[in-house]
Structure formats: structure tokens, C-alpha cells
Coordinates of C-alpha atoms and ligand atoms in Angstrom, one line a residue:
M1 CA 159.0 132.1 108.6
E2 CA 161.8 130.9 110.9
K3 CA 162.0 134.3 112.4
M4 CA 158.2 134.4 113.1
K5 CA 158.3 131.0 114.8
L6 CA 161.2 132.2 116.9
A7 CA 159.2 135.4 117.8
I8 CA 156.2 133.3 119.0
R9 CA 158.4 131.0 121.0
N10 CA 160.0 134.0 122.7
F11 CA 156.8 135.9 123.3
R12 CA 156.7 136.5 127.1
Y13 CA 153.0 136.6 127.6
K14 CA 152.1 133.4 125.8
G15 CA 150.7 131.8 128.9
V16 CA 148.5 134.8 129.7
I17 CA 147.0 134.6 126.2
V18 CA 146.2 131.0 126.5
I19 CA 144.4 131.6 129.9
V20 CA 142.4 134.5 128.3
L21 CA 141.3 132.3 125.4
V22 CA 140.2 129.5 127.7
F23 CA 138.2 132.1 129.8
M24 CA 136.6 133.4 126.6
L25 CA 135.6 129.9 125.5
I26 CA 134.1 129.1 128.9
S27 CA 132.1 132.4 128.9
L28 CA 130.8 131.6 125.4
I29 CA 129.7 128.1 126.5
L30 CA 127.9 129.6 129.5
L31 CA 126.2 132.2 127.4
V32 CA 125.0 129.6 124.9
E33 CA 123.7 127.5 127.8
L34 CA 121.9 130.4 129.4
Y35 CA 120.3 132.1 126.4
G36 CA 119.4 129.2 124.3
I37 CA 120.6 130.2 120.8
Q38 CA 118.9 128.3 118.0
F39 CA 118.5 124.7 118.9
N40 CA 117.7 121.5 117.2
Y41 CA 114.5 121.9 115.4
T42 CA 116.0 122.3 112.0
T43 CA 117.9 119.0 112.6
K44 CA 114.9 116.8 113.6
K45 CA 115.7 113.2 112.9
L46 CA 112.2 112.6 111.5
D47 CA 109.5 115.1 110.6
F48 CA 105.7 114.7 110.7
L49 CA 104.0 113.6 107.5
P50 CA 102.4 116.3 105.4
E51 CA 98.7 116.3 106.3
E52 CA 97.7 114.9 102.8
R53 CA 99.9 111.9 103.3
I54 CA 98.5 110.9 106.7
V55 CA 96.8 107.5 106.6
T56 CA 94.8 106.1 109.5
K57 CA 95.2 102.6 110.9
S58 CA 91.8 101.5 109.6
E59 CA 92.5 103.0 106.1
A60 CA 95.9 101.1 106.0
C61 CA 94.3 97.9 107.2
S62 CA 91.5 98.0 104.7
S63 CA 93.9 97.5 101.8
L64 CA 95.5 94.3 103.2
K65 CA 95.2 91.0 101.4
K66 CA 93.1 88.8 103.7
D67 CA 95.3 85.6 103.9
T68 CA 94.7 84.8 107.6
L69 CA 91.5 83.3 109.0
V70 CA 90.7 83.9 112.7
L71 CA 88.2 81.6 114.3
W72 CA 86.8 82.6 117.7
N73 CA 83.8 82.0 119.9
S74 CA 82.2 84.9 121.5
D75 CA 80.4 82.6 124.0
E76 CA 83.7 81.6 125.6
P77 CA 84.3 83.3 128.9
G78 CA 86.7 86.3 128.5
A79 CA 86.5 85.9 124.7
G80 CA 85.6 89.5 124.1
D81 CA 88.7 90.9 125.9
I82 CA 91.0 88.4 124.2
F83 CA 89.5 89.2 120.8
S84 CA 90.1 92.9 121.4
Q85 CA 93.8 92.3 122.3
F86 CA 94.4 90.3 119.2
T87 CA 92.6 92.8 117.1
V88 CA 95.2 95.4 118.1
I89 CA 98.0 92.9 117.7
F90 CA 96.9 91.9 114.1
D91 CA 96.0 95.5 113.1
D92 CA 99.4 96.8 114.2
M93 CA 101.2 93.9 112.5
K94 CA 99.0 94.6 109.4
V95 CA 97.7 91.1 109.3
G96 CA 95.0 91.0 106.7
R97 CA 92.3 88.7 108.0
D98 CA 88.8 87.4 108.1
C99 CA 87.3 86.8 111.5
V100 CA 84.6 84.2 112.0
D101 CA 82.7 83.9 115.3
L102 CA 81.8 80.2 115.7
A103 CA 79.0 81.2 118.2
T104 CA 77.0 82.5 115.3
E105 CA 78.7 81.3 112.1
K106 CA 79.7 78.0 110.6
L107 CA 83.3 77.0 109.9
P108 CA 84.0 78.6 106.5
D109 CA 86.0 77.2 103.6
F110 CA 89.6 77.6 104.7
E111 CA 91.6 76.0 102.0
D112 CA 92.8 79.2 100.4
Y113 CA 94.1 80.9 103.5
T114 CA 97.8 80.9 104.4
V115 CA 97.3 81.0 108.2
I116 CA 94.5 79.9 110.5
V117 CA 94.4 81.3 114.0
L118 CA 92.3 79.3 116.5
L119 CA 91.5 82.0 119.0
L120 CA 89.8 79.4 121.1
S121 CA 90.6 77.5 124.3
D122 CA 87.8 75.0 123.7
L123 CA 87.9 73.5 120.2
T124 CA 84.4 72.0 120.5
P125 CA 82.8 74.6 118.2
V126 CA 85.2 73.6 115.4
G127 CA 83.9 70.1 115.8
E128 CA 85.0 67.5 113.2
G129 CA 86.4 70.4 111.2
I130 CA 89.6 70.1 113.3
I131 CA 90.5 67.0 111.4
S132 CA 90.3 68.7 108.1
I133 CA 92.2 71.7 109.5
C134 CA 95.0 69.3 110.6
D135 CA 95.1 67.8 107.1
W136 CA 95.3 71.3 105.6
V137 CA 98.4 71.9 107.9
Y138 CA 99.9 68.7 106.7
G139 CA 99.5 69.8 103.1
G140 CA 101.4 73.1 103.9
G141 CA 99.1 75.2 106.0
N142 CA 100.1 77.2 109.1
L143 CA 98.0 76.9 112.2
Y144 CA 98.4 79.2 115.2
L145 CA 96.9 78.2 118.6
P146 CA 97.6 81.2 120.9
L147 CA 95.3 80.2 123.8
T148 CA 95.9 77.6 126.4
L149 CA 93.8 74.7 125.3
E150 CA 91.1 73.0 127.4
T151 CA 91.7 69.3 127.4
N152 CA 88.8 67.5 125.7
P153 CA 88.3 65.0 122.8
Y154 CA 88.8 67.8 120.2
S155 CA 92.1 69.0 121.8
S156 CA 93.3 65.4 121.8
V157 CA 93.0 65.4 118.0
V158 CA 95.6 68.2 117.8
D159 CA 97.7 67.3 120.9
A160 CA 99.8 64.6 119.3
K161 CA 100.3 66.6 116.1
L162 CA 101.5 69.5 118.3
G163 CA 104.2 67.2 119.6
I164 CA 102.6 66.8 123.1
V165 CA 103.6 63.4 124.5
D166 CA 102.3 63.9 128.0
C167 CA 99.7 66.3 129.5
G168 CA 98.9 66.4 133.2
E169 CA 95.4 67.1 134.6
S170 CA 96.4 70.1 136.5
Y171 CA 97.4 73.6 135.3
Y172 CA 100.9 74.9 135.9
P173 CA 101.6 78.2 137.7
V174 CA 103.2 80.7 135.3
D175 CA 105.0 83.1 137.6
N176 CA 107.8 83.7 135.1
I177 CA 108.6 83.1 131.5
Y178 CA 112.1 82.2 130.2
V179 CA 112.5 83.6 126.7
F180 CA 115.0 81.7 124.6
P181 CA 117.7 84.0 123.3
D182 CA 117.0 83.5 119.6
F183 CA 113.3 84.1 119.8
M184 CA 112.7 87.7 120.9
V185 CA 114.7 90.9 121.1
G186 CA 115.7 91.1 124.8
G187 CA 115.4 87.4 125.4
G188 CA 117.9 85.0 126.9
E189 CA 116.6 85.5 130.4
S190 CA 113.7 84.8 132.7
F191 CA 111.0 87.5 133.2
G192 CA 108.9 87.5 136.4
I193 CA 105.1 87.6 135.9
P194 CA 103.3 89.5 138.7
D195 CA 100.0 87.9 139.7
G196 CA 100.9 84.7 137.7
F197 CA 98.5 81.9 138.2
D198 CA 97.8 78.3 137.2
S199 CA 97.4 79.2 133.6
A200 CA 99.4 76.7 131.5
R201 CA 98.8 73.1 130.7
T202 CA 101.4 70.9 132.4
L203 CA 102.8 69.2 129.4
Q204 CA 105.8 67.5 127.8
L205 CA 106.8 67.7 124.2
S206 CA 108.6 65.2 122.0
Q207 CA 112.0 66.2 120.6
D208 CA 110.9 65.3 117.1
G209 CA 110.4 68.4 114.8
V210 CA 109.6 70.5 117.9
T211 CA 111.3 73.9 118.7
V212 CA 110.6 75.5 122.0
Y213 CA 110.9 79.3 122.2
A214 CA 109.7 80.0 125.8
A215 CA 109.2 78.0 128.9
T216 CA 108.5 78.4 132.6
S217 CA 111.7 79.2 134.6
E218 CA 114.5 77.7 132.4
V219 CA 115.0 75.8 129.1
D220 CA 113.6 72.6 130.6
G221 CA 110.5 74.2 132.2
V222 CA 107.0 73.7 131.0
P223 CA 106.8 74.8 127.3
L224 CA 105.0 78.1 126.9
I225 CA 105.6 78.7 123.2
W226 CA 106.7 76.2 120.6
K227 CA 106.6 75.2 117.0
K228 CA 106.0 71.8 115.5
V229 CA 106.6 71.0 111.8
Y230 CA 103.8 68.7 110.5
G231 CA 104.1 67.4 107.0
D232 CA 104.7 70.5 104.8
G233 CA 103.0 72.8 107.3
V234 CA 103.6 74.2 110.8
F235 CA 101.8 74.4 114.1
V236 CA 102.7 77.2 116.5
A237 CA 101.2 77.0 120.0
A238 CA 101.3 79.3 123.0
N239 CA 100.5 77.9 126.5
I240 CA 100.9 81.1 128.6
G241 CA 97.3 81.6 129.4
V242 CA 97.7 85.3 130.1
Y243 CA 96.4 87.7 127.4
D244 CA 96.8 91.2 129.0
K245 CA 98.1 94.2 127.1
A246 CA 101.6 93.6 128.6
F247 CA 101.9 90.3 126.8
R248 CA 101.0 91.3 123.2
G249 CA 104.6 91.1 122.1
F250 CA 104.8 87.4 123.0
Y251 CA 101.8 86.7 120.7
A252 CA 103.2 88.9 117.9
A253 CA 106.5 87.1 118.1
S254 CA 104.9 83.7 118.1
Y255 CA 102.6 84.6 115.1
S256 CA 105.8 85.5 113.2
L257 CA 107.1 82.0 113.5
L258 CA 104.4 80.6 111.1
T259 CA 105.1 81.2 107.4
D260 CA 108.4 81.0 105.4
V261 CA 109.0 84.7 106.1
C262 CA 107.0 87.1 108.2
V263 CA 107.1 90.8 107.8
Y264 CA 105.5 93.4 110.0
P265 CA 105.9 97.1 110.5
V266 CA 107.4 98.5 113.7
I267 CA 107.9 102.0 115.1
N268 CA 111.5 101.7 116.0
G269 CA 112.0 104.4 118.7
S270 CA 113.0 105.0 122.2
A271 CA 111.8 108.1 124.1
F272 CA 112.3 109.2 127.6
Y273 CA 110.0 111.8 129.1
L274 CA 110.9 113.9 132.1
D275 CA 107.5 114.9 133.7
D276 CA 107.5 118.2 135.6
F277 CA 110.7 119.3 134.0
P278 CA 111.6 122.1 133.8
S279 CA 109.6 123.2 136.9
Q280 CA 109.9 125.0 140.1
I281 CA 112.3 123.1 142.3
P282 CA 110.6 122.4 145.7
D283 CA 112.0 124.3 148.6
G284 CA 113.4 122.6 151.7
N285 CA 114.6 119.1 152.4
S286 CA 113.6 115.5 151.8
E287 CA 114.0 112.7 154.2
Y288 CA 115.9 110.4 151.8
I289 CA 118.1 113.2 150.2
E290 CA 119.0 114.5 153.6
R291 CA 119.8 110.9 154.7
D292 CA 122.1 110.1 151.7
Y293 CA 123.6 113.5 150.8
S294 CA 123.0 115.8 153.7
T295 CA 121.8 118.4 151.3
T296 CA 118.7 120.3 150.1
I297 CA 116.3 119.2 147.3
R298 CA 117.5 122.2 145.2
D299 CA 121.1 121.2 145.6
F300 CA 120.2 117.5 144.8
Y301 CA 118.4 118.4 141.7
I302 CA 121.0 120.7 140.3
N303 CA 124.2 119.0 141.4
I304 CA 123.3 115.3 141.7
W305 CA 120.1 114.2 139.9
W306 CA 120.5 116.2 136.7
P307 CA 124.2 115.6 136.1
D308 CA 123.5 111.8 136.7
M309 CA 120.6 111.9 134.2
M310 CA 122.8 113.8 131.6
N311 CA 125.5 111.1 132.1
L312 CA 123.0 108.4 131.4
A313 CA 121.8 110.2 128.3
D314 CA 125.4 110.5 127.1
K315 CA 126.1 106.8 127.8
Y316 CA 123.1 105.5 125.9
G317 CA 122.4 108.4 123.5
M318 CA 118.9 109.0 125.0
K319 CA 117.1 112.3 124.2
Y320 CA 114.9 113.6 126.9
T321 CA 111.6 115.2 126.3
G322 CA 110.9 117.6 129.3
L323 CA 107.4 118.7 130.2
A324 CA 107.2 122.2 131.4
I325 CA 105.0 123.3 134.3
E326 CA 105.0 126.9 135.4
C327 CA 103.8 126.6 139.0
Y328 CA 102.1 124.3 141.5
D329 CA 99.3 126.6 142.7
N330 CA 95.7 125.3 142.8
A331 CA 94.1 128.2 140.9
V332 CA 91.4 126.9 138.5
D333 CA 89.6 130.2 138.0
G334 CA 92.1 131.7 135.5
T335 CA 94.0 133.7 138.2
I336 CA 97.7 133.9 137.4
N337 CA 100.0 134.2 140.4
A338 CA 103.0 132.2 139.3
T339 CA 106.4 133.7 140.2
P340 CA 108.6 131.1 138.4
D341 CA 112.3 130.9 139.0
T342 CA 113.2 131.7 135.3
G343 CA 116.9 131.2 135.8
T344 CA 116.4 127.5 136.8
F345 CA 113.9 127.0 133.9
L346 CA 116.4 128.4 131.4
N347 CA 119.3 126.5 132.7
F348 CA 117.6 123.1 132.8
G349 CA 115.6 123.7 129.6
N350 CA 118.6 124.9 127.6
M351 CA 120.8 122.1 128.7
L352 CA 118.1 119.6 127.7
L353 CA 117.7 121.2 124.3
R354 CA 121.4 121.4 123.7
K355 CA 121.6 117.6 124.2
G356 CA 119.1 117.2 121.3
G357 CA 116.1 117.0 123.6
E358 CA 112.6 118.5 123.3
I359 CA 110.4 120.6 125.6
G360 CA 106.6 120.0 125.7
Y361 CA 103.7 121.3 127.8
H362 CA 102.5 119.8 131.1
G363 CA 100.4 122.7 132.4
Y364 CA 100.3 126.1 133.9
N365 CA 99.8 124.3 137.2
H366 CA 99.3 120.6 137.9
Q367 CA 95.5 120.7 137.8
P368 CA 94.3 118.3 135.0
L369 CA 92.3 119.7 132.2
C370 CA 88.9 118.5 133.5
F371 CA 85.6 120.2 134.2
D372 CA 83.1 119.4 137.0
N373 CA 81.7 116.4 135.1
C374 CA 84.9 114.6 136.2
D375 CA 84.9 112.8 139.6
Y376 CA 88.3 112.1 141.1
K377 CA 86.6 109.7 143.6
G378 CA 88.9 110.8 146.3
I379 CA 91.9 109.3 144.5
Y380 CA 93.3 112.7 143.7
E381 CA 92.8 116.0 145.5
Y382 CA 92.6 118.0 142.3
K383 CA 90.1 120.6 141.6
T384 CA 88.2 121.0 138.3
W385 CA 88.4 124.1 136.1
E386 CA 85.7 126.7 136.7
S387 CA 85.3 127.4 133.0
Y388 CA 86.7 127.0 129.5
A389 CA 87.9 130.6 129.7
A390 CA 89.8 130.0 133.0
M391 CA 91.4 126.9 131.4
K392 CA 92.3 129.0 128.4
T393 CA 93.8 131.9 130.4
A394 CA 96.0 129.5 132.4
F395 CA 97.2 127.6 129.3
D396 CA 97.8 130.8 127.4
E397 CA 100.1 131.9 130.3
L398 CA 102.1 128.6 130.0
E399 CA 102.3 129.1 126.3
S400 CA 103.7 132.7 126.5
F401 CA 106.0 131.7 129.4
C402 CA 107.6 129.0 127.2
D403 CA 107.6 131.3 124.1
E404 CA 109.5 133.9 126.1
L405 CA 112.1 131.5 127.6
F406 CA 112.5 129.3 124.5
P407 CA 111.6 131.5 121.6
D408 CA 112.7 129.3 118.7
V409 CA 111.5 126.1 120.1
E410 CA 108.4 124.3 118.6
M411 CA 106.2 123.1 121.4
A412 CA 104.5 120.1 119.9
V413 CA 104.0 117.7 122.8
Y414 CA 101.5 117.6 125.7
V415 CA 101.5 115.3 128.6
P416 CA 98.6 115.6 131.0
P417 CA 99.2 116.0 134.8
S418 CA 98.9 112.7 136.5
N419 CA 97.9 111.3 133.0
L420 CA 94.4 112.6 133.5
L421 CA 92.7 114.3 130.6
S422 CA 89.0 114.7 130.0
K423 CA 87.4 114.5 126.6
E424 CA 86.6 118.2 126.7
G425 CA 90.3 118.9 127.7
R426 CA 91.5 117.0 124.7
E427 CA 89.2 118.9 122.4
F428 CA 90.3 122.2 124.0
L429 CA 94.0 121.5 123.4
I430 CA 93.5 120.4 119.8
K431 CA 91.3 123.4 119.0
E432 CA 93.2 126.2 120.8
Y433 CA 96.8 125.0 120.4
P434 CA 97.2 123.6 116.9
Q435 CA 101.0 123.4 117.5
I436 CA 100.4 120.4 119.7
K437 CA 100.8 117.3 117.6
T438 CA 101.4 114.7 120.3
L439 CA 99.2 113.7 123.2
S440 CA 101.0 111.4 125.4
G441 CA 99.2 109.5 128.1
I442 CA 99.7 105.9 129.3
Y443 CA 99.6 102.5 127.7
F444 CA 98.1 100.5 130.6
P445 CA 94.5 101.1 131.8
D446 CA 94.3 102.8 135.2
A447 CA 91.0 101.1 136.0
Q448 CA 90.1 103.6 138.7
L449 CA 89.3 106.7 136.7
D450 CA 87.7 106.6 133.2
F451 CA 89.3 109.9 132.2
A452 CA 92.9 108.7 132.5
L453 CA 94.5 109.1 129.1
V454 CA 94.9 105.5 128.1
Q455 CA 96.1 105.1 124.6
E456 CA 97.2 102.9 121.7
F457 CA 99.9 104.1 119.3
D458 CA 97.8 105.9 116.7
A459 CA 97.8 108.7 114.3
A460 CA 94.8 110.8 113.3
K461 CA 94.0 112.7 110.1
N462 CA 94.3 116.1 111.9
G463 CA 98.0 115.4 112.5
V464 CA 97.6 114.6 116.2
V465 CA 99.4 111.4 117.3
D466 CA 98.5 109.3 120.3
Q467 CA 101.7 108.2 121.9
P468 CA 101.3 106.3 125.2
R469 CA 104.2 106.0 127.6
I470 CA 104.6 102.4 128.6
I471 CA 106.8 102.2 131.7
S472 CA 108.0 104.7 134.3
G473 CA 110.5 105.4 137.1
C474 CA 113.9 104.1 137.8
D475 CA 112.9 101.1 139.9
I476 CA 111.8 98.9 137.0
N477 CA 109.7 96.1 138.4
D478 CA 108.7 92.7 136.9
F479 CA 105.5 94.1 135.3
M480 CA 107.4 96.9 133.6
K481 CA 110.1 94.5 132.4
I482 CA 107.5 92.2 130.9
A483 CA 105.9 95.2 129.2
A484 CA 109.2 96.4 128.0
I485 CA 110.2 93.1 126.2
S486 CA 106.6 92.7 124.9
E487 CA 106.7 96.2 123.3
L488 CA 110.2 95.7 121.9
N489 CA 108.8 92.8 120.0
L490 CA 105.4 94.2 119.0
H491 CA 106.3 97.8 118.1
F492 CA 110.1 97.9 118.6
V493 CA 109.5 100.8 121.0
N494 CA 110.5 102.0 124.4
D495 CA 108.5 104.9 125.8
H496 CA 109.4 105.8 129.4
F497 CA 108.8 108.6 131.8
T498 CA 110.3 109.6 135.1
H499 CA 110.0 112.5 137.5
P500 CA 112.8 114.5 139.1
D501 CA 111.0 113.8 142.4
D502 CA 111.1 110.0 142.1
A503 CA 114.1 110.0 144.5
L504 CA 111.9 111.9 147.0
D505 CA 108.8 109.6 146.9
P506 CA 108.9 106.2 148.8
E507 CA 106.2 104.9 146.4
R508 CA 108.6 105.3 143.5
G509 CA 111.6 103.8 145.2
A510 CA 113.1 106.7 147.3
E511 CA 113.8 104.5 150.3
L512 CA 116.4 102.7 148.1
G513 CA 118.3 105.9 147.8
W514 CA 119.1 107.6 144.5
E515 CA 122.4 105.7 144.0
T516 CA 120.5 102.4 144.0
M517 CA 117.6 103.8 141.9
K518 CA 120.2 105.1 139.4
A519 CA 121.9 101.7 139.4
K520 CA 118.6 99.9 138.7
F521 CA 117.7 102.4 135.9
N522 CA 121.2 101.9 134.4
E523 CA 120.7 98.1 134.6
F524 CA 117.4 98.4 132.6
L525 CA 119.1 100.7 130.0
S526 CA 122.0 98.4 129.7
W527 CA 119.5 95.5 129.0
L528 CA 117.5 97.7 126.6
Y529 CA 120.3 99.0 124.5
G530 CA 122.3 95.8 124.8
S531 CA 119.4 93.8 123.4
A532 CA 118.4 96.4 120.8
P533 CA 121.4 98.4 119.6
S534 CA 119.5 99.4 116.5
L535 CA 116.7 101.0 118.5
R536 CA 116.6 104.7 117.5
N537 CA 116.8 107.4 120.3
L538 CA 114.1 109.9 119.5
T539 CA 112.4 112.9 121.1
G540 CA 108.7 112.8 121.7
S541 CA 107.9 114.5 118.4
E542 CA 110.3 112.4 116.4
L543 CA 108.7 109.3 117.9
S544 CA 105.3 110.6 116.9
A545 CA 106.5 111.1 113.3
A546 CA 107.7 107.4 113.5
V547 CA 104.2 106.4 114.7
Q548 CA 102.6 108.1 111.7
R549 CA 104.7 106.1 109.3
F550 CA 104.1 102.9 111.3
V551 CA 100.4 103.4 111.3
A552 CA 100.3 104.2 107.5
V553 CA 102.5 101.5 106.1
A554 CA 100.9 98.3 104.7
P555 CA 103.4 95.7 103.5
E556 CA 102.5 93.1 100.9
C557 CA 104.9 90.2 100.4
E558 CA 105.5 87.8 97.5
T559 CA 107.9 85.0 98.4
Y560 CA 109.7 82.9 95.8
D561 CA 112.3 80.2 96.1
D562 CA 115.2 82.6 95.6
K563 CA 113.8 86.0 96.8
M564 CA 111.0 88.0 98.3
I565 CA 109.5 91.2 97.1
I566 CA 108.0 93.5 99.7
T567 CA 105.8 96.3 98.4
L568 CA 105.0 99.0 100.9
D569 CA 101.6 100.7 100.5
N570 CA 101.4 104.2 101.8
F571 CA 105.2 104.5 101.8
Y572 CA 106.5 108.0 102.4
D573 CA 110.2 108.3 103.0
E574 CA 111.2 105.3 105.2
A575 CA 109.6 102.3 106.8
Q576 CA 110.8 100.2 109.7
L577 CA 109.9 96.5 109.7
F578 CA 110.6 93.3 111.5
V579 CA 111.3 90.3 109.3
R580 CA 111.6 86.8 110.5
F581 CA 113.1 84.3 108.1
N582 CA 111.8 81.0 109.2
T583 CA 112.8 78.8 106.3
K584 CA 114.9 81.2 104.2
I585 CA 118.3 82.8 104.8
P586 CA 118.6 86.4 103.6
D587 CA 121.4 87.3 101.2
T588 CA 121.3 90.7 99.3
V589 CA 118.8 93.5 99.8
S590 CA 117.8 96.3 97.5
G591 CA 115.5 99.2 98.6
G592 CA 116.6 99.0 102.2
T593 CA 119.0 97.6 104.8
L594 CA 118.7 94.5 107.0
T595 CA 120.2 94.5 110.5
H596 CA 120.3 91.3 112.5
L597 CA 118.4 91.4 115.8
T598 CA 118.4 87.9 117.2
G599 CA 118.0 84.3 115.8
D600 CA 116.1 84.6 112.5
L601 CA 114.8 88.0 113.3
Y602 CA 116.0 91.1 111.4
L603 CA 115.2 94.9 111.3
L604 CA 114.5 96.0 107.8
V605 CA 114.8 99.8 107.2
A606 CA 113.2 100.4 103.8
D607 CA 114.2 103.5 101.9
K608 CA 112.2 102.6 98.8
Q609 CA 108.6 101.5 98.3
T610 CA 109.7 98.2 96.9
V611 CA 112.3 96.1 98.7
T612 CA 113.8 92.9 97.3
V613 CA 115.6 90.4 99.5
S614 CA 117.4 87.5 97.8
F615 CA 117.8 84.2 99.6
K616 CA 121.0 82.1 100.0
Ligands
LIG1 ZN1 103.4 116.0 136.6

């Protein structure tokens, strides 16, 4: 043994062998990078549900116990839109409820409900009933007033009970909202509200039994969300006066303040899409890239943008979902003329896959899947496809191109070019390419074109998941930040997309320069993951699998003095839920794990159909 050690120590070419080994290792790494070699799909974090276990949202909601009563008035201006927003909020939170339209129906018996929601700004249609509702609260009921109230004799009945000591005549401008740190995931700061207007009552609250959760500007601003204990019951009021899709999470979070404990399912996932990636890298130069780096677009993509994006992914554990596009020609007749730079496709695609990412379809070219019944109204200069057969020829080409380059990769995600997809295009994809299980459009309506793919998080019986992307780009503005905190608290989700050419386009922040854009993106990511360390990083398909479970699960809770039992209808293998302990303190958990989020709010990951939480 000693002799052998001596022989090794004295071996003259030891250094050369080390160098040869290092070179062999480098060559192996390069080969793996270039040729793919079996990637991640056997190690997917979350798989799609088997088809027989898929449950739609309406099926899941139909089994809920109806312990909430929603009173609304379809004659109120804007009532229809507000009612629609709250329908999604309550369906997604799996709030079993009866809804009564006071324009056509009388106030029903409400004694047996646990929660009443007055989805009204004018309480007149409730009439004298408001007095008995307040008595019901005093006896242990929970009343939620999400809308900014109109001041009149009926509101004055509840004002004092809500803790309002002073209310001005004028409405207060809500151009930002300060979210108290213990209230919502991501709170503890002020969020700008674009297009804010005089939408809040200018009011002051007493200190007695009142907890404020959100206010204009800072802690001492006009209260926007608060709770008031009244007898054995609770009032929760919101005074924001804005009910857009980007604010849903504020209403979900305030609803959860009502009962002893509130449980609602969430998706728990964070996905980052790279649109047009891999794709042909544009030739030539760009004004801002030239200005900041004195280099070509190609060099910028390969040596600056992509390494920076990979570094961010490493820092925060993000998994990118790239959307492949073969070329940028305008052919819509089925002619195939693409001469893709396959080396670049392979390099980018394989690096993305090796990092645990996913590749989906974007298009053969960037022409949306629309026929001549779609009118782009001059907003886009796209053509429409000449025929179904032409569309099929082009998409087949993309399919075989991706199969060739990434042979063992499941292609299960589709993102439409410019988020435009006709009804016929959607049917075409589902019929012809059954491997596609995720259609990912956008969350917020585009208003201009009715064939933009605007979605809710939803899962269909045929296995196709609607998964809207919520925010985009690196320069995260006030609207996107509001949307981000809202969605963290309604669905516990982040769904984001960016383009490699964002740094080239002044409309997406290019004038700032890539270094500033990157810093802003990093600032957003730092807020996101700092606020929600338990948010799961998922690929597009994994997030869709999470959406299927979220849509299906229907929790039923029984709360006792010493414990609560949560039974999860349609449970498959795991469920993600938010739990707010308003009057109880959790102790031990069986059937899942509880992770503290903020204040009284916890993430419950259930691994059994029945979860028991004991109280301290
Ligand atoms: Zn695109």
C-alpha cells in the first residue's frame, strides 16, 4: 500500500492526467448541452390528474354547503360586473352560498347562515331588515360589506356599529393602498393604484374593537379594509371602491377575516414564460443594445441576456417555460420556407431543459391561429390563415421540428402569438394536437379585440387547462404589482411572461437599458420570493397540474373549541390551502403541514383527505 502511494506521488505525468480528465469532463458537459440527453419529464414535480379524476369548477362548487348568503341588487349601476367578479372570487375560494337579488326578491330568512355578504353600495333595498341583520351579527353572525357604502339613513344604522366615528361628505382619492404587514402575503408596503379616483368614503374609525388592515398611503390614512367586533359577531368592511379583476385578492383576503377560521384552496405555483424562445435571433443591431454594450443583438442574446436570465433562475429557483417559434415569415397558405438556425435552438432549448424548464409551442410563425372571420381592426398587421389545411401544414411543421430537436420532450403547452386565438384556432389545437394540455393566454381583458385569449384559471374534463399569465416584462409597473399581490392572496400564484426582445422595445422599457430592466425585475423577484418563500417554482405543465387540483378540491370544515377537521372532497394526492386563524391558534396538524405566511395566515399542504388541526 505504502509502495503504491509512493509510486503515485512520484508519477511524472500526474499533471497531464489531471488536465486530460478536466478536458474530458468539459467535453462531456458540452455534449450533454448540445444533444439533449433525457431531460426532466420523468421527474415532473406534479403530474396531470388521470382523466377520470378531473372535476370541473362547477361540479366542485355544487357539493359545497351553502353557509354564506349574498345579497345584491341588479338595479344598482355596475352591479352586474361587480357580481361577476365576486362570483369568481367565491367560486375559486369554494364559498358555498345562496345569492339573492333584492331587485326581484325579498330579504330571505338569514338566521341559519354563518356569513352574510351585502354586495350593495346602497342599503335601501334591505330596508328595516338591516336592523335585524345587525342584531344577528351581535348574536354571533359575520357580516361582510365589500362595497363602498353610499351615505343614507340605512348606512347610518350600520356606520356606528362598524366603528365609524366620523364620515365626511366627499369621497377620498384612492391612488394607493397601504397593506398592513400581517394582513396579506406581500404586504407591509404601499401599492400604487393607476387611474385611482375618489372612490372611498372619507372616514375615521374608533379605536374600540377595530382592527385596520389596509389604508390609503400609510397606517394612519383613510381606512380601506377593517374589522369590528360587535357582540359575539364580526363586521368586515372594505372601502376601496374599485372592483376590477386586479383587486380580487383584496376581497378574498378580507372575506377570510370573518369566521373563527377560514380555509380556501389555492394553486401555489410560480411560473415564468419566455415567449418566442427558442426562436431565430434577429440579425443586426438595436439602438439600445448598441448604446449600452456596443454589440449585436445576437451577441447580446447569447452572452448577456440569457446568462443574466439563467443567473436569476438560479438565484430564485425559477423554472422557465420557453415557447418555440420556428420562423417569422408571414406565410399563411401552408408554404414552409423556414431555415431555422438549429444550433441556436438546440443550445438555448437544452440549457433551458437542463435547468428543469419546459418547452411549449408558440407557432410555426407568429401569425395567430385565426381565419378571415377575425378582424384585427388595424391594431395588428397579422394575416389570417387561408384554410384549415394551411394552418395544419404549418403547425405540423413546428411539431416535427420540435420532435427532431427535442425528441424525448413532451410538448404540452401552447401560448398564442400576441395572445390572440380564435375559437376555431382553439378547437383546431385541441382536436389535432392532443398532447397540448395547457392553453395559456392572459388574465386581464384586452378590450380591443374579442379574440384575445383572456382566461380564468380553469380545468376542463378533456384534460385541457386554462392558465392565464398575469403580468409581464421586467419593468413591473404599479398595475402589475397590484395584480401580483392580489393574485398571491387569491390563488397564491405568480404567472409571468417576458420576451428576449423586451430589451429592444422602448414600449417594454428598453430605453432604461437592460441593466436597469434587470435590476427592476430582480427587485420584483426579491419582493415575490421574500414575501412568499413557500411559493412553488413550477413549469407551465406543473402549474396546470396544480390548477386541476385547485379547481377540483372542495373543503368542508368543522370547527370545535379545541380543533378543526377539514375534509377535502375530490382530494387526489395533495391539496394546497390558505388558512386564516382569526380567533384560534394552531397547534398540531395531522394529514398535512402548516407553514406560516403572515399574521394569522398559513399555508396548509394536505397530503390526506382529512386534516385535523388542534388549537392551543
Ligand atoms: Zn410571440
